[in-house]
Amino acid sequence: MTEGSASMPLVELAKQRRLPAHQFMDAATVTWIEINRPELANISPTTLPPELSLLIRRSALPVDWLADHRLYDSLHGVRHSMRTAALTALLARFLEWDEEDTAVAVVAAALHDCRRLDDRGDPGHGARSALWATEHAPAVWHHFGIEPTGPRITRAAAAIRLHEVPYDGFGPADLAEYASARAICDLLKAADALDRYRLPKLGWWPDMRHVRVPAFRRFRGIAFELVLHSEAAHVAGAGSTEAVLGALVEKGVILP
């Protein structure tokens, strides 16, 4: 932690409304997450096929793609983006999406917070991330081993931009963009919301009222376990990518 809060856990700072701009997980907050484990069905997810597992591994973005390198290991950094990408893939697999739509959704999930400036609300970070992803499309899509076609770039950008805009806050331009990529937008919003178990306040945890994917309920259990295991591993000394991949393998989401 930084900005004078090194000795105080995030969960305590949240109670005092003193969360710093850059927020890093700590052991006390991981313990608090575990103590507050919700009563959720522990449904084992289907192991993702090799091609999807590879996309999840590639969702560990290069640090230079982030607007602020300090966010790489923060609450909105690579651990969050990788878990969101994995949850997106799990939802798409459960809904029997085709390979094309699934890949676009996973790439959008991996990039959705890449141009954040801090770990607070940071209004406009979705639009900044969408613009960056579009401007750097060749590098982005080739990183994932996918050809950067116009429709893929456009639909991913729509989901990235709109992920931070509440449905009831959509204006005319938002509605038009949403119509062009409705399913992918909905899936990214749901996966992003599922990963909110990492946040140090119960009122900020996943809430079905903010999503439009009914399968959301089914994946709350695995979402919690991925947060708990990867955040605990990171606090214990594992790198962010290693922590998430370890949790995904342990929970049977991907193969070793």
Tab-separated table of N, CA and C in Angstrom, residues 139-252:
chain	number	residue	atom	x	y	z
A	139	ALA	N	-1.315	-4.876	-32.389
A	139	ALA	CA	-0.527	-5.458	-31.293
A	139	ALA	C	-1.416	-6.242	-30.337
A	140	VAL	N	-2.589	-5.683	-30.031
A	140	VAL	CA	-3.506	-6.335	-29.082
A	140	VAL	C	-3.947	-7.697	-29.597
A	141	TRP	N	-4.482	-7.738	-30.803
A	141	TRP	CA	-5.056	-8.984	-31.299
A	141	TRP	C	-3.988	-10.014	-31.635
A	142	HIS	N	-2.835	-9.577	-32.121
A	142	HIS	CA	-1.769	-10.531	-32.394
A	142	HIS	C	-1.201	-11.107	-31.098
A	143	HIS	N	-1.235	-10.327	-30.015
A	143	HIS	CA	-0.828	-10.840	-28.705
A	143	HIS	C	-1.674	-12.056	-28.329
A	144	PHE	N	-2.943	-12.032	-28.692
A	144	PHE	CA	-3.846	-13.146	-28.393
A	144	PHE	C	-3.867	-14.197	-29.497
A	145	GLY	N	-3.093	-13.972	-30.559
A	145	GLY	CA	-3.044	-14.932	-31.648
A	145	GLY	C	-4.274	-14.907	-32.528
A	146	ILE	N	-4.920	-13.729	-32.639
A	146	ILE	CA	-6.163	-13.584	-33.398
A	146	ILE	C	-5.996	-12.470	-34.424
A	147	GLU	N	-6.548	-12.676	-35.615
A	147	GLU	CA	-6.482	-11.661	-36.662
A	147	GLU	C	-7.361	-10.460	-36.283
A	148	PRO	N	-6.837	-9.247	-36.343
A	148	PRO	CA	-7.597	-8.055	-35.936
A	148	PRO	C	-8.530	-7.535	-37.027
A	149	THR	N	-9.673	-8.172	-37.195
A	149	THR	CA	-10.634	-7.709	-38.191
A	149	THR	C	-11.458	-6.546	-37.649
A	150	GLY	N	-12.043	-5.775	-38.559
A	150	GLY	CA	-12.859	-4.632	-38.169
A	150	GLY	C	-13.984	-4.975	-37.210
A	151	PRO	N	-14.820	-5.975	-37.507
A	151	PRO	CA	-15.919	-6.320	-36.595
A	151	PRO	C	-15.435	-6.728	-35.204
A	152	ARG	N	-14.331	-7.465	-35.130
A	152	ARG	CA	-13.806	-7.862	-33.822
A	152	ARG	C	-13.372	-6.638	-33.020
A	153	ILE	N	-12.646	-5.753	-33.660
A	153	ILE	CA	-12.148	-4.557	-32.991
A	153	ILE	C	-13.309	-3.694	-32.502
A	154	THR	N	-14.299	-3.509	-33.355
A	154	THR	CA	-15.431	-2.640	-33.030
A	154	THR	C	-16.266	-3.202	-31.895
A	155	ARG	N	-16.545	-4.484	-31.928
A	155	ARG	CA	-17.394	-5.071	-30.880
A	155	ARG	C	-16.671	-5.125	-29.545
A	156	ALA	N	-15.394	-5.444	-29.570
A	156	ALA	CA	-14.627	-5.450	-28.321
A	156	ALA	C	-14.576	-4.047	-27.723
A	157	ALA	N	-14.349	-3.045	-28.564
A	157	ALA	CA	-14.278	-1.661	-28.081
A	157	ALA	C	-15.603	-1.220	-27.467
A	158	ALA	N	-16.716	-1.630	-28.066
A	158	ALA	CA	-18.027	-1.268	-27.521
A	158	ALA	C	-18.199	-1.828	-26.113
A	159	ALA	N	-17.843	-3.103	-25.930
A	159	ALA	CA	-17.977	-3.721	-24.609
A	159	ALA	C	-17.045	-3.068	-23.599
A	160	ILE	N	-15.822	-2.770	-24.015
A	160	ILE	CA	-14.864	-2.134	-23.108
A	160	ILE	C	-15.377	-0.761	-22.676
A	161	ARG	N	-15.832	0.027	-23.624
A	161	ARG	CA	-16.284	1.378	-23.269
A	161	ARG	C	-17.493	1.353	-22.349
A	162	LEU	N	-18.438	0.454	-22.626
A	162	LEU	CA	-19.703	0.465	-21.890
A	162	LEU	C	-19.658	-0.308	-20.583
A	163	HIS	N	-18.571	-1.006	-20.299
A	163	HIS	CA	-18.566	-1.828	-19.089
A	163	HIS	C	-18.738	-0.999	-17.824
A	164	GLU	N	-18.305	0.256	-17.859
A	164	GLU	CA	-18.404	1.091	-16.655
A	164	GLU	C	-19.673	1.945	-16.626
A	165	VAL	N	-20.466	1.914	-17.702
A	165	VAL	CA	-21.672	2.745	-17.773
A	165	VAL	C	-22.867	1.909	-17.300
A	166	PRO	N	-23.557	2.303	-16.232
A	166	PRO	CA	-24.730	1.536	-15.781
A	166	PRO	C	-25.796	1.495	-16.873
A	167	TYR	N	-26.529	0.393	-16.930
A	167	TYR	CA	-27.569	0.276	-17.945
A	167	TYR	C	-28.543	1.451	-17.893
A	168	ASP	N	-28.909	1.870	-16.676
A	168	ASP	CA	-29.879	2.961	-16.577
A	168	ASP	C	-29.259	4.324	-16.847
A	169	GLY	N	-27.960	4.335	-17.139
A	169	GLY	CA	-27.289	5.580	-17.495
A	169	GLY	C	-26.983	5.692	-18.976
A	170	PHE	N	-27.418	4.705	-19.769
A	170	PHE	CA	-27.161	4.740	-21.203
A	170	PHE	C	-27.887	5.907	-21.856
A	171	GLY	N	-27.136	6.713	-22.616
A	171	GLY	CA	-27.725	7.739	-23.448
A	171	GLY	C	-27.926	7.213	-24.855
A	172	PRO	N	-28.416	8.058	-25.779
A	172	PRO	CA	-28.661	7.616	-27.159
A	172	PRO	C	-27.439	7.009	-27.833
A	173	ALA	N	-26.274	7.629	-27.661
A	173	ALA	CA	-25.061	7.089	-28.285
A	173	ALA	C	-24.682	5.752	-27.676
A	174	ASP	N	-24.865	5.634	-26.354
A	174	ASP	CA	-24.565	4.367	-25.677
A	174	ASP	C	-25.485	3.254	-26.175
A	175	LEU	N	-26.764	3.576	-26.297
A	175	LEU	CA	-27.737	2.579	-26.742
A	175	LEU	C	-27.425	2.098	-28.157
A	176	ALA	N	-27.006	3.009	-29.016
A	176	ALA	CA	-26.673	2.627	-30.384
A	176	ALA	C	-25.458	1.704	-30.408
A	177	GLU	N	-24.447	2.032	-29.609
A	177	GLU	CA	-23.247	1.194	-29.553
A	177	GLU	C	-23.566	-0.155	-28.902
A	178	TYR	N	-24.383	-0.127	-27.865
A	178	TYR	CA	-24.789	-1.352	-27.180
A	178	TYR	C	-25.513	-2.295	-28.136
A	179	ALA	N	-26.350	-1.751	-28.993
A	179	ALA	CA	-27.100	-2.580	-29.941
A	179	ALA	C	-26.175	-3.328	-30.891
A	180	SER	N	-24.980	-2.791	-31.126
A	180	SER	CA	-24.046	-3.426	-32.061
A	180	SER	C	-23.272	-4.580	-31.434
A	181	ALA	N	-23.300	-4.670	-30.116
A	181	ALA	CA	-22.521	-5.714	-29.434
A	181	ALA	C	-23.179	-6.094	-28.117
A	182	ARG	N	-24.489	-6.227	-28.140
A	182	ARG	CA	-25.271	-6.411	-26.919
A	182	ARG	C	-24.793	-7.594	-26.069
A	183	ALA	N	-24.687	-8.761	-26.659
A	183	ALA	CA	-24.359	-9.959	-25.882
A	183	ALA	C	-22.972	-9.852	-25.246
A	184	ILE	N	-22.010	-9.329	-25.999
A	184	ILE	CA	-20.650	-9.215	-25.478
A	184	ILE	C	-20.593	-8.165	-24.374
A	185	CYS	N	-21.305	-7.068	-24.544
A	185	CYS	CA	-21.386	-6.051	-23.483
A	185	CYS	C	-21.964	-6.654	-22.210
A	186	ASP	N	-23.058	-7.394	-22.348
A	186	ASP	CA	-23.708	-7.993	-21.181
A	186	ASP	C	-22.772	-8.978	-20.479
A	187	LEU	N	-22.059	-9.777	-21.259
A	187	LEU	CA	-21.181	-10.785	-20.663
A	187	LEU	C	-20.023	-10.141	-19.919
A	188	LEU	N	-19.424	-9.095	-20.499
A	188	LEU	CA	-18.323	-8.423	-19.826
A	188	LEU	C	-18.798	-7.762	-18.538
A	189	LYS	N	-19.953	-7.117	-18.568
A	189	LYS	CA	-20.481	-6.512	-17.343
A	189	LYS	C	-20.684	-7.573	-16.253
A	190	ALA	N	-21.192	-8.736	-16.633
A	190	ALA	CA	-21.434	-9.802	-15.663
A	190	ALA	C	-20.127	-10.344	-15.099
A	191	ALA	N	-19.150	-10.608	-15.953
A	191	ALA	CA	-17.871	-11.148	-15.490
A	191	ALA	C	-17.140	-10.148	-14.603
A	192	ASP	N	-17.177	-8.885	-14.982
A	192	ASP	CA	-16.550	-7.825	-14.185
A	192	ASP	C	-17.199	-7.759	-12.804
A	193	ALA	N	-18.515	-7.860	-12.759
A	193	ALA	CA	-19.243	-7.820	-11.484
A	193	ALA	C	-18.939	-9.047	-10.631
A	194	LEU	N	-18.763	-10.209	-11.247
A	194	LEU	CA	-18.465	-11.424	-10.489
A	194	LEU	C	-17.151	-11.314	-9.729
A	195	ASP	N	-16.219	-10.529	-10.238
A	195	ASP	CA	-14.906	-10.425	-9.587
A	195	ASP	C	-14.888	-9.388	-8.457
A	196	ARG	N	-16.027	-8.859	-8.076
A	196	ARG	CA	-16.069	-7.823	-7.052
A	196	ARG	C	-15.879	-8.357	-5.629
A	197	TYR	N	-15.744	-9.665	-5.470
A	197	TYR	CA	-15.449	-10.204	-4.141
A	197	TYR	C	-14.092	-9.730	-3.623
A	198	ARG	N	-13.262	-9.167	-4.499
A	198	ARG	CA	-11.958	-8.673	-4.054
A	198	ARG	C	-12.062	-7.341	-3.331
A	199	LEU	N	-13.194	-6.659	-3.434
A	199	LEU	CA	-13.327	-5.303	-2.904
A	199	LEU	C	-13.609	-5.322	-1.400
A	200	PRO	N	-13.021	-4.400	-0.644
A	200	PRO	CA	-13.041	-4.472	0.824
A	200	PRO	C	-14.287	-3.888	1.498
A	201	LYS	N	-15.452	-4.150	0.927
A	201	LYS	CA	-16.704	-3.706	1.535
A	201	LYS	C	-17.823	-4.587	0.997
A	202	LEU	N	-18.630	-5.176	1.880
A	202	LEU	CA	-19.647	-6.133	1.447
A	202	LEU	C	-20.649	-5.512	0.480
A	203	GLY	N	-20.957	-4.235	0.657
A	203	GLY	CA	-21.904	-3.568	-0.229
A	203	GLY	C	-21.406	-3.419	-1.639
A	204	TRP	N	-20.122	-3.676	-1.877
A	204	TRP	CA	-19.544	-3.574	-3.219
A	204	TRP	C	-19.426	-4.941	-3.891
A	205	TRP	N	-19.866	-5.991	-3.230
A	205	TRP	CA	-19.736	-7.339	-3.779
A	205	TRP	C	-20.790	-7.579	-4.859
A	206	PRO	N	-20.695	-8.684	-5.616
A	206	PRO	CA	-21.585	-8.926	-6.767
A	206	PRO	C	-23.063	-8.762	-6.456
A	207	ASP	N	-23.768	-8.127	-7.386
A	207	ASP	CA	-25.196	-7.843	-7.216
A	207	ASP	C	-25.898	-8.100	-8.543
A	208	MET	N	-26.818	-9.043	-8.551
A	208	MET	CA	-27.525	-9.444	-9.765
A	208	MET	C	-28.297	-8.295	-10.387
A	209	ARG	N	-28.658	-7.296	-9.595
A	209	ARG	CA	-29.465	-6.192	-10.120
A	209	ARG	C	-28.733	-5.372	-11.175
A	210	HIS	N	-27.417	-5.513	-11.233
A	210	HIS	CA	-26.633	-4.684	-12.152
A	210	HIS	C	-26.208	-5.416	-13.426
A	211	VAL	N	-26.685	-6.646	-13.607
A	211	VAL	CA	-26.285	-7.420	-14.789
A	211	VAL	C	-27.516	-7.989	-15.491
A	212	ARG	N	-27.291	-8.483	-16.714
A	212	ARG	CA	-28.384	-9.024	-17.520
A	212	ARG	C	-28.088	-10.427	-18.024
A	213	VAL	N	-27.265	-11.158	-17.304
A	213	VAL	CA	-26.916	-12.527	-17.668
A	213	VAL	C	-27.360	-13.438	-16.535
A	214	PRO	N	-28.484	-14.142	-16.678
A	214	PRO	CA	-28.987	-14.984	-15.599
A	214	PRO	C	-27.980	-16.008	-15.092
A	215	ALA	N	-27.087	-16.497	-15.957
A	215	ALA	CA	-26.086	-17.480	-15.536
A	215	ALA	C	-25.119	-16.908	-14.510
A	216	PHE	N	-25.135	-15.594	-14.319
A	216	PHE	CA	-24.335	-14.909	-13.304
A	216	PHE	C	-24.421	-15.632	-11.964
A	217	ARG	N	-25.625	-16.018	-11.564
A	217	ARG	CA	-25.824	-16.653	-10.253
A	217	ARG	C	-25.021	-17.943	-10.126
A	218	ARG	N	-24.976	-18.697	-11.188
A	218	ARG	CA	-24.311	-19.999	-11.174
A	218	ARG	C	-22.820	-19.876	-10.893
A	219	PHE	N	-22.207	-18.778	-11.277
A	219	PHE	CA	-20.753	-18.660	-11.207
A	219	PHE	C	-20.246	-17.822	-10.037
A	220	ARG	N	-21.134	-17.446	-9.126
A	220	ARG	CA	-20.679	-16.668	-7.970
A	220	ARG	C	-19.739	-17.477	-7.075
A	221	GLY	N	-20.008	-18.774	-6.937
A	221	GLY	CA	-19.149	-19.601	-6.090
A	221	GLY	C	-17.729	-19.692	-6.608
A	222	ILE	N	-17.550	-20.009	-7.873
A	222	ILE	CA	-16.205	-20.108	-8.429
A	222	ILE	C	-15.545	-18.736	-8.474
A	223	ALA	N	-16.319	-17.673	-8.684
A	223	ALA	CA	-15.754	-16.324	-8.683
A	223	ALA	C	-15.156	-16.001	-7.313
A	224	PHE	N	-15.878	-16.338	-6.254
A	224	PHE	CA	-15.362	-16.097	-4.903
A	224	PHE	C	-14.085	-16.892	-4.665
A	225	GLU	N	-14.089	-18.167	-5.035
A	225	GLU	CA	-12.919	-19.010	-4.793
A	225	GLU	C	-11.700	-18.513	-5.563
A	226	LEU	N	-11.892	-18.051	-6.782
A	226	LEU	CA	-10.768	-17.534	-7.557
A	226	LEU	C	-10.179	-16.293	-6.915
A	227	VAL	N	-11.045	-15.397	-6.426
A	227	VAL	CA	-10.550	-14.217	-5.725
A	227	VAL	C	-9.767	-14.630	-4.488
A	228	LEU	N	-10.379	-15.445	-3.641
A	228	LEU	CA	-9.752	-15.805	-2.370
A	228	LEU	C	-8.402	-16.484	-2.584
A	229	HIS	N	-8.346	-17.468	-3.460
A	229	HIS	CA	-7.115	-18.234	-3.633
A	229	HIS	C	-6.025	-17.430	-4.326
A	230	SER	N	-6.388	-16.652	-5.339
A	230	SER	CA	-5.340	-15.889	-6.031
A	230	SER	C	-4.853	-14.713	-5.202
A	231	GLU	N	-5.750	-14.040	-4.474
A	231	GLU	CA	-5.315	-12.923	-3.647
A	231	GLU	C	-4.473	-13.412	-2.470
A	232	ALA	N	-4.844	-14.542	-1.887
A	232	ALA	CA	-4.042	-15.106	-0.800
A	232	ALA	C	-2.653	-15.495	-1.299
A	233	ALA	N	-2.596	-16.091	-2.484
A	233	ALA	CA	-1.303	-16.476	-3.049
A	233	ALA	C	-0.435	-15.254	-3.318
A	234	HIS	N	-1.057	-14.191	-3.827
A	234	HIS	CA	-0.288	-12.981	-4.114
A	234	HIS	C	0.257	-12.362	-2.834
A	235	VAL	N	-0.578	-12.288	-1.808
A	235	VAL	CA	-0.130	-11.727	-0.528
A	235	VAL	C	1.010	-12.565	0.061
A	236	ALA	N	0.971	-13.869	-0.206
A	236	ALA	CA	2.012	-14.772	0.300
A	236	ALA	C	3.305	-14.696	-0.509
A	237	GLY	N	3.299	-13.939	-1.617
A	237	GLY	CA	4.536	-13.726	-2.354
A	237	GLY	C	4.524	-14.116	-3.816
A	238	ALA	N	3.440	-14.711	-4.300
A	238	ALA	CA	3.378	-15.089	-5.715
A	238	ALA	C	3.177	-13.852	-6.580
A	239	GLY	N	3.749	-13.858	-7.773
A	239	GLY	CA	3.481	-12.800	-8.728
A	239	GLY	C	2.025	-12.830	-9.139
A	240	SER	N	1.522	-11.726	-9.661
A	240	SER	CA	0.103	-11.633	-9.990
A	240	SER	C	-0.329	-12.686	-11.001
A	241	THR	N	0.422	-12.838	-12.080
A	241	THR	CA	0.071	-13.837	-13.093
A	241	THR	C	0.134	-15.239	-12.521
A	242	GLU	N	1.194	-15.529	-11.801
A	242	GLU	CA	1.366	-16.848	-11.186
A	242	GLU	C	0.222	-17.137	-10.215
A	243	ALA	N	-0.191	-16.139	-9.447
A	243	ALA	CA	-1.252	-16.331	-8.451
A	243	ALA	C	-2.571	-16.714	-9.118
A	244	VAL	N	-2.914	-16.019	-10.193
A	244	VAL	CA	-4.185	-16.300	-10.864
A	244	VAL	C	-4.133	-17.631	-11.595
A	245	LEU	N	-3.066	-17.890	-12.317
A	245	LEU	CA	-2.969	-19.165	-13.029
A	245	LEU	C	-3.000	-20.332	-12.044
A	246	GLY	N	-2.360	-20.181	-10.900
A	246	GLY	CA	-2.387	-21.228	-9.888
A	246	GLY	C	-3.795	-21.494	-9.390
A	247	ALA	N	-4.562	-20.424	-9.162
A	247	ALA	CA	-5.949	-20.581	-8.701
A	247	ALA	C	-6.811	-21.226	-9.780
A	248	LEU	N	-6.596	-20.837	-11.032
A	248	LEU	CA	-7.386	-21.401	-12.129
A	248	LEU	C	-7.109	-22.898	-12.306
A	249	VAL	N	-5.853	-23.290	-12.152
A	249	VAL	CA	-5.500	-24.711	-12.240
A	249	VAL	C	-6.060	-25.466	-11.041
A	250	GLU	N	-5.903	-24.907	-9.846
A	250	GLU	CA	-6.401	-25.573	-8.629
A	250	GLU	C	-7.900	-25.819	-8.678
A	251	LYS	N	-8.644	-24.866	-9.249
A	251	LYS	CA	-10.095	-24.974	-9.301
A	251	LYS	C	-10.599	-25.687	-10.558
A	252	GLY	N	-9.655	-26.174	-11.372
A	252	GLY	CA	-10.035	-26.962	-12.535
A	252	GLY	C	-10.561	-26.165	-13.709
